Amino acid sequence: MAVCDDPGHFGDVIIDSAAQEPYPHRGPHFPVAVKQRAYRFDGLGNYFIKDWDLSDGTGDEFHWYHIELPKGNHQLAQAAEYLIEVLCPPFRLHDILTLVSNGPFVGHVDGALVFRVNSPGPAASDFTLRLAARVTERSVITVSLGRVPRLEFSPAGRSLLSEIPSVEEQKHGTEAVVIPEHVLEFLLTMNHSEEGDNPVPKRVSNLLVHIIDTHVDHIQDIVTKLEMELDTVELDSDKGGSMFKRKMLDDRKFPKMHLILQRLLQVVSHCEQVFPRVKEKCASKTWFASEDIVTLEELIARLRRIKENLGFLVNRVMAIQAGLDSWQSEQINKKLYYLSFLSMIFLPLSVVTGVFGMNVGGLPWTGQKGPGIDNGFLNVLIICAVLLLVLLLLFTFPSLIDRFNGWRGQLLNKTRSFGRRSSLIRSIDKYQRI
């Protein structure tokens, strides 16, 4: 046993000698990338790192077992194999399938409350969020895809947010905490504090609220990053030239962002289906505190606000994409205008060359004279003028075309009726001969 007696910790954090490696190998096929953590809470504000034995707490104690599935191009069946190797025994296959399957789910399995908000999609994507939990009165088992920020409890002696930091440069003669500029920007984009400020839960209901709260924070962080990225891209689009706009169109920046927002909307809709039902089922439990029920209601209301914000972002993306499409149409119209201008210049030249290239007699300025060919050029001009006059009449008065189509239809009907009558007469004559 190794005891940490740092007075800045949340109580005494006792680390068992068997749990020195937080991610031990469970079996011959268990990958190093799959991480597992086990905590024991005494109900008095202290937590302890314990062995991975999937046991329930006794008395006021309760246990928490957390599994982080790796982010990668693995299939859903591979994630199920990871959980089978970690949780079997004592769990059976149907217990594991309720934790790893896709889609929303809330229900009781073998007397335990099980819920999941696993969104479908590639496991390697940063916008595929999965969280499942199995809750009993004395234990909680959670499964997440990748690391969820702030889900753990940091044993840091003092919080960075409680100090007066110096950005990037250490001041001489002072003991100020140095904070890198990128860390400061990260803290400004987040809507929560760091892990060191997480209060240690004193009951299972506190732990469950903490898990759901961090999941909602994770969604909020992703939406905030997308909103900031959209602001930056929108500003660059307004200031950038044609090359930048053409690059955004070629990269399909906004259609991809639209798909990401649709996936996040699906994640939020899953949470809206699951968390209210979790609140209803927990409200009937004697071990679930009433103040935690109120906190769950606040988290559900926060999800609705996140969904509204995602709707605003979708409208902004569509508006920016419409602006880029309009700009692209203007560029095409400009090119067509230049092409029309060039055709306007070369059209008279082509007409002149076509006229003087005609192989007819009587062409002026060519010296083609003769009694038999003097009227050749004049006849060609008359035919062209008649054709031009007919075309002008047809396009100026569309009713003439309709009338011509009517006459043509009547003529066709008369021809068909005459054909039927003649065939009938022939058949009658043939019958009479027989």
Tab-separated table of C-alpha atoms in Angstrom:
chain	number	residue	atom	x	y	z
A	1	MET	CA	0.000	0.000	0.000
A	2	ALA	CA	1.217	3.486	-0.849
A	3	VAL	CA	-0.414	6.314	1.078
A	4	CYS	CA	-0.343	9.859	-0.221
A	5	ASP	CA	-0.614	12.349	2.613
A	6	ASP	CA	-0.509	15.553	0.622
A	7	PRO	CA	-2.720	17.992	2.550
A	8	GLY	CA	-3.912	19.572	-0.689
A	9	HIS	CA	-5.579	16.381	-1.883
A	10	PHE	CA	-9.252	15.597	-1.552
A	11	GLY	CA	-8.858	13.569	1.617
A	12	ASP	CA	-6.371	10.725	1.694
A	13	VAL	CA	-5.882	9.016	-1.657
A	14	ILE	CA	-4.795	5.434	-0.957
A	15	ILE	CA	-3.285	3.561	-3.878
A	16	ASP	CA	-3.119	-0.216	-3.631
A	17	SER	CA	0.133	-1.840	-4.658
A	18	ALA	CA	-1.787	-3.975	-7.142
A	19	ALA	CA	-3.198	-0.842	-8.769
A	20	GLN	CA	0.094	0.985	-9.357
A	21	GLU	CA	-0.455	0.470	-13.087
A	22	PRO	CA	-3.812	2.105	-13.822
A	23	TYR	CA	-4.223	0.130	-17.057
A	24	PRO	CA	-3.238	-3.488	-16.370
A	25	HIS	CA	-3.597	-6.282	-18.910
A	26	ARG	CA	-6.706	-8.305	-18.246
A	27	GLY	CA	-5.911	-11.096	-20.639
A	28	PRO	CA	-3.682	-12.180	-23.515
A	29	HIS	CA	-5.691	-10.165	-26.053
A	30	PHE	CA	-6.442	-7.095	-23.944
A	31	PRO	CA	-4.997	-4.026	-25.747
A	32	VAL	CA	-2.948	-1.418	-23.970
A	33	ALA	CA	-5.113	1.308	-25.552
A	34	VAL	CA	-8.155	0.207	-23.535
A	35	LYS	CA	-7.938	2.051	-20.216
A	36	GLN	CA	-9.706	1.143	-17.002
A	37	ARG	CA	-9.965	2.908	-13.678
A	38	ALA	CA	-11.464	1.783	-10.377
A	39	TYR	CA	-12.292	4.106	-7.443
A	40	ARG	CA	-13.716	3.525	-3.995
A	41	PHE	CA	-15.623	6.328	-2.245
A	42	ASP	CA	-16.155	6.256	1.528
A	43	GLY	CA	-19.196	8.586	1.496
A	44	LEU	CA	-17.313	11.252	3.499
A	45	GLY	CA	-15.639	13.131	0.637
A	46	ASN	CA	-12.614	10.846	0.194
A	47	TYR	CA	-11.840	8.540	-2.722
A	48	PHE	CA	-9.351	5.711	-3.132
A	49	ILE	CA	-7.865	3.915	-6.126
A	50	LYS	CA	-8.756	0.229	-5.848
A	51	ASP	CA	-8.356	-3.094	-7.643
A	52	TRP	CA	-10.464	-3.989	-10.667
A	53	ASP	CA	-12.728	-6.610	-9.102
A	54	LEU	CA	-16.209	-5.263	-10.109
A	55	SER	CA	-17.422	-5.646	-6.517
A	56	ASP	CA	-20.114	-3.525	-4.854
A	57	GLY	CA	-19.474	-1.270	-1.903
A	58	THR	CA	-20.584	-2.025	1.632
A	59	GLY	CA	-22.238	0.335	4.084
A	60	ASP	CA	-21.815	3.943	2.960
A	61	GLU	CA	-19.067	3.010	0.514
A	62	PHE	CA	-19.645	2.708	-3.234
A	63	HIS	CA	-17.395	1.867	-6.171
A	64	TRP	CA	-16.905	3.297	-9.626
A	65	TYR	CA	-15.422	1.365	-12.546
A	66	HIS	CA	-14.693	3.258	-15.759
A	67	ILE	CA	-13.582	1.896	-19.144
A	68	GLU	CA	-12.235	4.001	-22.018
A	69	LEU	CA	-12.521	2.322	-25.394
A	70	PRO	CA	-9.849	3.454	-27.870
A	71	LYS	CA	-10.660	5.833	-30.682
A	72	GLY	CA	-9.778	4.267	-33.982
A	73	ASN	CA	-11.066	2.506	-37.060
A	74	HIS	CA	-12.215	-0.555	-35.137
A	75	GLN	CA	-15.649	-2.055	-35.626
A	76	LEU	CA	-18.430	-2.223	-33.043
A	77	ALA	CA	-17.812	-5.942	-32.596
A	78	GLN	CA	-14.211	-5.180	-31.632
A	79	ALA	CA	-15.427	-2.839	-28.875
A	80	ALA	CA	-17.709	-5.622	-27.648
A	81	GLU	CA	-14.704	-7.963	-27.502
A	82	TYR	CA	-12.855	-5.433	-25.356
A	83	LEU	CA	-15.755	-5.273	-22.897
A	84	ILE	CA	-16.127	-9.052	-22.831
A	85	GLU	CA	-12.513	-9.428	-21.796
A	86	VAL	CA	-12.800	-6.700	-19.154
A	87	LEU	CA	-16.222	-7.498	-17.662
A	88	CYS	CA	-16.604	-11.273	-18.054
A	89	PRO	CA	-17.045	-12.641	-15.484
A	90	PRO	CA	-19.258	-11.722	-13.609
A	91	PHE	CA	-21.190	-10.106	-16.484
A	92	ARG	CA	-22.869	-12.051	-19.235
A	93	LEU	CA	-23.165	-11.251	-22.927
A	94	HIS	CA	-26.567	-9.538	-22.778
A	95	ASP	CA	-25.241	-7.200	-20.034
A	96	ILE	CA	-22.329	-6.171	-22.250
A	97	LEU	CA	-24.438	-5.714	-25.375
A	98	THR	CA	-26.648	-3.205	-23.560
A	99	LEU	CA	-23.535	-1.100	-22.852
A	100	VAL	CA	-21.834	-1.236	-26.250
A	101	SER	CA	-24.734	-1.172	-28.744
A	102	ASN	CA	-25.572	1.943	-30.744
A	103	GLY	CA	-28.508	4.254	-30.108
A	104	PRO	CA	-30.310	5.456	-26.967
A	105	PHE	CA	-31.452	3.024	-24.283
A	106	VAL	CA	-32.827	3.199	-20.736
A	107	GLY	CA	-33.982	0.197	-18.765
A	108	HIS	CA	-33.383	-2.252	-15.940
A	109	VAL	CA	-31.130	-5.215	-16.661
A	110	ASP	CA	-30.773	-7.777	-13.863
A	111	GLY	CA	-32.016	-5.230	-11.339
A	112	ALA	CA	-29.520	-2.514	-12.370
A	113	LEU	CA	-30.375	0.733	-14.144
A	114	VAL	CA	-28.643	0.754	-17.542
A	115	PHE	CA	-28.614	3.675	-19.967
A	116	ARG	CA	-26.556	4.575	-23.014
A	117	VAL	CA	-26.283	7.498	-25.446
A	118	ASN	CA	-24.047	5.838	-28.027
A	119	SER	CA	-24.164	7.736	-31.303
A	120	PRO	CA	-23.544	5.750	-34.500
A	121	GLY	CA	-20.632	6.744	-36.648
A	122	PRO	CA	-16.938	6.034	-37.161
A	123	ALA	CA	-15.156	5.480	-33.865
A	124	ALA	CA	-12.172	7.550	-35.025
A	125	SER	CA	-14.289	10.697	-35.473
A	126	ASP	CA	-14.054	13.446	-32.868
A	127	PHE	CA	-17.800	13.971	-33.232
A	128	THR	CA	-18.863	10.411	-32.387
A	129	LEU	CA	-19.726	10.450	-28.670
A	130	ARG	CA	-20.580	7.319	-26.739
A	131	LEU	CA	-21.343	6.925	-23.053
A	132	ALA	CA	-23.033	4.010	-21.300
A	133	ALA	CA	-23.555	3.353	-17.587
A	134	ARG	CA	-24.781	0.584	-15.301
A	135	VAL	CA	-25.954	1.967	-11.962
A	136	THR	CA	-26.777	0.122	-8.757
A	137	GLU	CA	-27.128	1.290	-5.179
A	138	ARG	CA	-23.476	0.544	-4.366
A	139	SER	CA	-21.620	0.650	-7.706
A	140	VAL	CA	-21.434	2.427	-11.048
A	141	ILE	CA	-19.837	1.058	-14.238
A	142	THR	CA	-19.321	3.452	-17.148
A	143	VAL	CA	-18.011	2.943	-20.668
A	144	SER	CA	-16.907	5.837	-22.897
A	145	LEU	CA	-15.330	6.157	-26.333
A	146	GLY	CA	-12.045	7.935	-25.735
A	147	ARG	CA	-11.348	10.271	-22.876
A	148	VAL	CA	-14.146	12.437	-21.506
A	149	PRO	CA	-12.741	15.724	-20.108
A	150	ARG	CA	-13.189	16.348	-16.385
A	151	LEU	CA	-14.639	12.879	-15.820
A	152	GLU	CA	-11.924	11.932	-13.350
A	153	PHE	CA	-10.839	13.476	-10.061
A	154	SER	CA	-7.449	15.126	-10.177
A	155	PRO	CA	-5.259	14.592	-7.112
A	156	ALA	CA	-3.466	17.898	-7.745
A	157	GLY	CA	-2.532	19.760	-4.586
A	158	ARG	CA	-3.794	23.109	-5.764
A	159	SER	CA	-5.943	24.257	-8.618
A	160	LEU	CA	-4.488	26.396	-11.370
A	161	LEU	CA	-7.621	28.533	-11.361
A	162	SER	CA	-7.114	29.483	-7.702
A	163	GLU	CA	-3.704	31.016	-8.399
A	164	ILE	CA	-2.564	34.254	-10.029
A	165	PRO	CA	-0.663	33.015	-13.092
A	166	SER	CA	1.946	34.635	-15.280
A	167	VAL	CA	1.258	34.100	-18.969
A	168	GLU	CA	4.164	32.474	-20.837
A	169	GLU	CA	6.975	34.271	-18.984
A	170	GLN	CA	8.090	33.726	-15.395
A	171	LYS	CA	8.435	36.947	-13.450
A	172	HIS	CA	11.739	37.259	-11.666
A	173	GLY	CA	11.539	37.371	-7.906
A	174	THR	CA	7.996	35.959	-7.749
A	175	GLU	CA	6.509	32.509	-7.399
A	176	ALA	CA	3.630	33.023	-9.855
A	177	VAL	CA	2.349	30.000	-11.707
A	178	VAL	CA	3.341	30.030	-15.381
A	179	ILE	CA	0.450	29.271	-17.735
A	180	PRO	CA	1.112	28.786	-21.463
A	181	GLU	CA	-0.884	30.930	-23.818
A	182	HIS	CA	-2.545	27.936	-25.538
A	183	VAL	CA	-3.685	26.632	-22.131
A	184	LEU	CA	-5.220	30.035	-21.378
A	185	GLU	CA	-7.057	29.992	-24.724
A	186	PHE	CA	-8.294	26.480	-23.963
A	187	LEU	CA	-9.666	27.560	-20.586
A	188	LEU	CA	-11.383	30.543	-22.218
A	189	THR	CA	-13.167	28.303	-24.717
A	190	MET	CA	-14.371	25.841	-22.085
A	191	ASN	CA	-17.482	26.356	-19.986
A	192	HIS	CA	-16.216	24.582	-16.878
A	193	SER	CA	-13.302	24.409	-14.505
A	194	GLU	CA	-10.481	21.884	-14.443
A	195	GLU	CA	-10.563	18.405	-12.948
A	196	GLY	CA	-8.949	19.530	-9.715
A	197	ASP	CA	-12.098	21.495	-8.856
A	198	ASN	CA	-14.442	18.508	-9.134
A	199	PRO	CA	-16.111	17.793	-5.778
A	200	VAL	CA	-15.778	14.213	-4.637
A	201	PRO	CA	-19.233	12.562	-4.588
A	202	LYS	CA	-20.593	11.360	-1.267
A	203	ARG	CA	-23.330	9.115	-2.705
A	204	VAL	CA	-24.095	7.265	-5.898
A	205	SER	CA	-26.543	9.931	-7.044
A	206	ASN	CA	-23.771	12.568	-6.848
A	207	LEU	CA	-21.529	10.357	-8.967
A	208	LEU	CA	-24.251	9.769	-11.573
A	209	VAL	CA	-24.944	13.504	-11.851
A	210	HIS	CA	-21.202	14.117	-12.214
A	211	ILE	CA	-20.972	11.612	-15.098
A	212	ILE	CA	-23.934	13.126	-16.977
A	213	ASP	CA	-22.680	16.661	-16.285
A	214	THR	CA	-19.255	15.943	-17.788
A	215	HIS	CA	-20.882	14.387	-20.855
A	216	VAL	CA	-23.002	17.515	-21.382
A	217	ASP	CA	-19.880	19.657	-20.846
A	218	HIS	CA	-18.101	17.625	-23.496
A	219	ILE	CA	-20.887	18.315	-26.011
A	220	GLN	CA	-20.866	21.996	-25.073
A	221	ASP	CA	-17.098	22.178	-25.604
A	222	ILE	CA	-17.392	20.706	-29.095
A	223	VAL	CA	-20.190	23.121	-30.011
A	224	THR	CA	-18.162	26.061	-28.675
A	225	LYS	CA	-15.124	25.059	-30.749
A	226	LEU	CA	-17.274	24.749	-33.864
A	227	GLU	CA	-18.813	28.140	-33.214
A	228	MET	CA	-15.388	29.754	-32.833
A	229	GLU	CA	-14.148	28.017	-35.987
A	230	LEU	CA	-17.212	29.238	-37.863
A	231	ASP	CA	-16.594	32.805	-36.673
A	232	THR	CA	-12.985	32.621	-37.861
A	233	VAL	CA	-13.890	31.162	-41.243
A	234	GLU	CA	-16.654	33.724	-41.716
A	235	LEU	CA	-14.244	36.585	-40.962
A	236	ASP	CA	-11.608	35.159	-43.313
A	237	SER	CA	-14.247	34.722	-45.998
A	238	ASP	CA	-15.227	38.386	-45.744
A	239	LYS	CA	-11.616	39.568	-45.834
A	240	GLY	CA	-10.213	36.944	-48.176
A	241	GLY	CA	-10.060	37.186	-51.910
A	242	SER	CA	-11.248	34.967	-54.681
A	243	MET	CA	-8.494	32.405	-54.087
A	244	PHE	CA	-9.601	31.832	-50.483
A	245	LYS	CA	-13.270	31.499	-51.454
A	246	ARG	CA	-12.421	29.141	-54.294
A	247	LYS	CA	-10.353	27.022	-51.904
A	248	MET	CA	-13.278	26.784	-49.463
A	249	LEU	CA	-15.538	25.684	-52.307
A	250	ASP	CA	-13.024	23.088	-53.480
A	251	ASP	CA	-12.501	21.762	-49.931
A	252	ARG	CA	-16.280	21.621	-49.311
A	253	LYS	CA	-15.684	23.293	-45.966
A	254	PHE	CA	-19.256	24.213	-45.145
A	255	PRO	CA	-20.967	21.025	-46.394
A	256	LYS	CA	-18.621	19.044	-44.126
A	257	MET	CA	-19.387	21.363	-41.217
A	258	HIS	CA	-23.094	20.964	-41.920
A	259	LEU	CA	-22.739	17.168	-41.664
A	260	ILE	CA	-20.848	17.545	-38.372
A	261	LEU	CA	-23.607	19.725	-36.956
A	262	GLN	CA	-26.217	17.193	-38.032
A	263	ARG	CA	-24.294	14.471	-36.224
A	264	LEU	CA	-24.109	16.605	-33.075
A	265	LEU	CA	-27.843	17.248	-33.323
A	266	GLN	CA	-28.322	13.485	-33.345
A	267	VAL	CA	-26.131	13.174	-30.230
A	268	VAL	CA	-28.156	15.824	-28.409
A	269	SER	CA	-31.443	14.231	-29.472
A	270	HIS	CA	-30.257	10.900	-28.008
A	271	CYS	CA	-29.453	12.642	-24.739
A	272	GLU	CA	-32.871	14.302	-24.735
A	273	GLN	CA	-34.479	10.882	-25.086
A	274	VAL	CA	-32.390	9.192	-22.381
A	275	PHE	CA	-31.728	11.652	-19.568
A	276	PRO	CA	-35.402	12.544	-18.812
A	277	ARG	CA	-36.188	8.827	-18.509
A	278	VAL	CA	-33.145	8.369	-16.279
A	279	LYS	CA	-34.464	11.159	-14.057
A	280	GLU	CA	-37.896	9.516	-13.861
A	281	LYS	CA	-36.456	6.120	-12.943
A	282	CYS	CA	-34.025	7.592	-10.398
A	283	ALA	CA	-36.765	9.649	-8.757
A	284	SER	CA	-38.349	6.409	-7.537
A	285	LYS	CA	-35.110	5.213	-5.912
A	286	THR	CA	-34.733	5.776	-2.163
A	287	TRP	CA	-30.974	6.139	-2.452
A	288	PHE	CA	-31.180	8.948	-5.048
A	289	ALA	CA	-31.056	12.430	-3.452
A	290	SER	CA	-33.765	14.960	-4.308
A	291	GLU	CA	-31.235	17.745	-4.969
A	292	ASP	CA	-29.620	15.549	-7.625
A	293	ILE	CA	-33.025	15.217	-9.318
A	294	VAL	CA	-33.126	19.009	-9.555
A	295	THR	CA	-29.613	19.014	-11.014
A	296	LEU	CA	-30.670	16.497	-13.655
A	297	GLU	CA	-33.577	18.764	-14.634
A	298	GLU	CA	-31.121	21.642	-15.070
A	299	LEU	CA	-28.881	19.480	-17.262
A	300	ILE	CA	-31.855	18.513	-19.428
A	301	ALA	CA	-32.756	22.199	-19.850
A	302	ARG	CA	-29.142	22.879	-20.766
A	303	LEU	CA	-29.323	20.220	-23.463
A	304	ARG	CA	-32.314	21.993	-24.976
A	305	ARG	CA	-30.321	25.246	-25.107
A	306	ILE	CA	-27.421	23.428	-26.776
A	307	LYS	CA	-29.835	22.046	-29.364
A	308	GLU	CA	-31.156	25.545	-30.096
A	309	ASN	CA	-27.588	26.803	-30.464
A	310	LEU	CA	-26.843	23.989	-32.912
A	311	GLY	CA	-29.898	25.039	-34.930
A	312	PHE	CA	-28.530	28.597	-35.115
A	313	LEU	CA	-25.147	27.267	-36.267
A	314	VAL	CA	-26.809	25.165	-38.978
A	315	ASN	CA	-28.624	28.274	-40.271
A	316	ARG	CA	-25.377	30.258	-40.272
A	317	VAL	CA	-23.543	27.537	-42.195
A	318	MET	CA	-26.343	27.381	-44.775
A	319	ALA	CA	-26.326	31.184	-45.126
A	320	ILE	CA	-22.545	31.301	-45.648
A	321	GLN	CA	-22.724	28.451	-48.152
A	322	ALA	CA	-25.502	30.297	-50.013
A	323	GLY	CA	-23.265	33.385	-50.122
A	324	LEU	CA	-20.405	31.343	-51.587
A	325	ASP	CA	-22.739	29.806	-54.172
A	326	SER	CA	-23.944	33.299	-55.122
A	327	TRP	CA	-20.335	34.464	-55.451
A	328	GLN	CA	-19.561	31.471	-57.660
A	329	SER	CA	-22.596	32.261	-59.845
A	330	GLU	CA	-21.402	35.854	-60.199
A	331	GLN	CA	-17.995	34.637	-61.314
A	332	ILE	CA	-19.588	32.368	-63.914
A	333	ASN	CA	-21.810	35.225	-65.125
A	334	LYS	CA	-18.747	37.458	-65.505
A	335	LYS	CA	-17.014	34.827	-67.620
A	336	LEU	CA	-20.142	34.414	-69.735
A	337	TYR	CA	-20.288	38.205	-70.170
A	338	TYR	CA	-16.710	38.267	-71.457
A	339	LEU	CA	-17.497	35.368	-73.779
A	340	SER	CA	-20.597	37.172	-75.077
A	341	PHE	CA	-18.521	40.311	-75.656
A	342	LEU	CA	-16.004	38.351	-77.698
A	343	SER	CA	-18.777	36.676	-79.693
A	344	MET	CA	-20.293	40.119	-80.363
A	345	ILE	CA	-16.966	41.188	-81.844
A	346	PHE	CA	-16.392	38.125	-84.018
A	347	LEU	CA	-20.001	37.592	-85.146
A	348	PRO	CA	-19.985	40.411	-87.769
A	349	LEU	CA	-16.606	39.230	-88.999
A	350	SER	CA	-17.923	35.686	-89.426
A	351	VAL	CA	-20.983	37.018	-91.288
A	352	VAL	CA	-18.812	39.031	-93.686
A	353	THR	CA	-16.462	36.128	-94.335
A	354	GLY	CA	-19.457	33.806	-94.808
A	355	VAL	CA	-21.055	36.147	-97.346
A	356	PHE	CA	-17.909	36.589	-99.408
A	357	GLY	CA	-17.193	32.900	-99.228
A	358	MET	CA	-20.456	31.954	-100.983
A	359	ASN	CA	-19.984	30.181	-104.305
A	360	VAL	CA	-22.609	32.202	-106.252
A	361	GLY	CA	-22.419	34.565	-109.100
A	362	GLY	CA	-22.968	38.306	-108.972
A	363	LEU	CA	-20.992	38.728	-105.756
A	364	PRO	CA	-19.977	42.410	-105.544
A	365	TRP	CA	-16.336	43.443	-105.688
A	366	THR	CA	-15.289	40.058	-107.005
A	367	GLY	CA	-15.508	40.703	-110.740
A	368	GLN	CA	-17.902	37.805	-111.306
A	369	LYS	CA	-19.986	39.109	-114.169
A	370	GLY	CA	-22.033	37.279	-116.703
A	371	PRO	CA	-25.565	37.199	-118.126
A	372	GLY	CA	-26.319	33.815	-116.530
A	373	ILE	CA	-24.966	34.434	-113.026
A	374	ASP	CA	-25.738	38.064	-112.286
A	375	ASN	CA	-28.870	37.233	-110.232
A	376	GLY	CA	-27.300	34.428	-108.143
A	377	PHE	CA	-26.203	36.604	-105.225
A	378	LEU	CA	-29.496	38.559	-105.320
A	379	ASN	CA	-31.531	35.324	-105.147
A	380	VAL	CA	-29.535	34.087	-102.131
A	381	LEU	CA	-30.160	37.381	-100.326
A	382	ILE	CA	-33.916	37.158	-101.058
A	383	ILE	CA	-34.107	33.589	-99.675
A	384	CYS	CA	-32.207	34.626	-96.522
A	385	ALA	CA	-34.494	37.618	-96.030
A	386	VAL	CA	-37.622	35.458	-96.359
A	387	LEU	CA	-36.307	32.919	-93.821
A	388	LEU	CA	-35.374	35.705	-91.437
A	389	LEU	CA	-38.823	37.255	-91.787
A	390	VAL	CA	-40.531	33.917	-91.055
A	391	LEU	CA	-38.414	33.350	-87.944
A	392	LEU	CA	-39.120	36.854	-86.694
A	393	LEU	CA	-42.842	36.369	-87.161
A	394	LEU	CA	-42.826	33.026	-85.346
A	395	PHE	CA	-40.858	34.345	-82.352
A	396	THR	CA	-42.715	37.677	-82.256
A	397	PHE	CA	-46.163	36.106	-82.416
A	398	PRO	CA	-46.147	32.741	-80.551
A	399	SER	CA	-49.877	32.368	-81.322
A	400	LEU	CA	-48.918	31.589	-84.917
A	401	ILE	CA	-46.984	28.530	-83.702
A	402	ASP	CA	-49.961	27.403	-81.607
A	403	ARG	CA	-52.302	27.832	-84.585
A	404	PHE	CA	-49.915	25.912	-86.813
A	405	ASN	CA	-49.776	23.088	-84.255
A	406	GLY	CA	-53.602	23.074	-84.157
A	407	TRP	CA	-53.840	22.790	-87.936
A	408	ARG	CA	-51.237	20.049	-87.909
A	409	GLY	CA	-53.177	18.112	-85.236
A	410	GLN	CA	-56.437	18.406	-87.171
A	411	LEU	CA	-54.726	17.185	-90.316
A	412	LEU	CA	-53.292	14.195	-88.494
A	413	ASN	CA	-56.687	13.342	-87.000
A	414	LYS	CA	-58.328	13.486	-90.430
A	415	THR	CA	-55.617	11.268	-91.871
A	416	ARG	CA	-56.040	8.702	-89.072
A	417	SER	CA	-59.860	8.714	-89.386
A	418	PHE	CA	-59.581	8.299	-93.146
A	419	GLY	CA	-57.177	5.380	-92.636
A	420	ARG	CA	-59.567	3.682	-90.211
A	421	ARG	CA	-62.543	4.195	-92.577
A	422	SER	CA	-60.665	2.790	-95.555
A	423	SER	CA	-59.529	-0.260	-93.569
A	424	LEU	CA	-63.125	-0.817	-92.415
A	425	ILE	CA	-64.425	-0.610	-95.986
A	426	ARG	CA	-61.811	-3.122	-97.162
A	427	SER	CA	-62.747	-5.539	-94.374
A	428	ILE	CA	-66.486	-5.254	-95.283
A	429	ASP	CA	-65.780	-5.865	-98.959
A	430	LYS	CA	-63.730	-8.903	-98.083
A	431	TYR	CA	-66.524	-10.241	-95.860
A	432	GLN	CA	-69.087	-9.759	-98.671
A	433	ARG	CA	-66.903	-11.659	-101.140
A	434	ILE	CA	-66.741	-14.566	-98.742
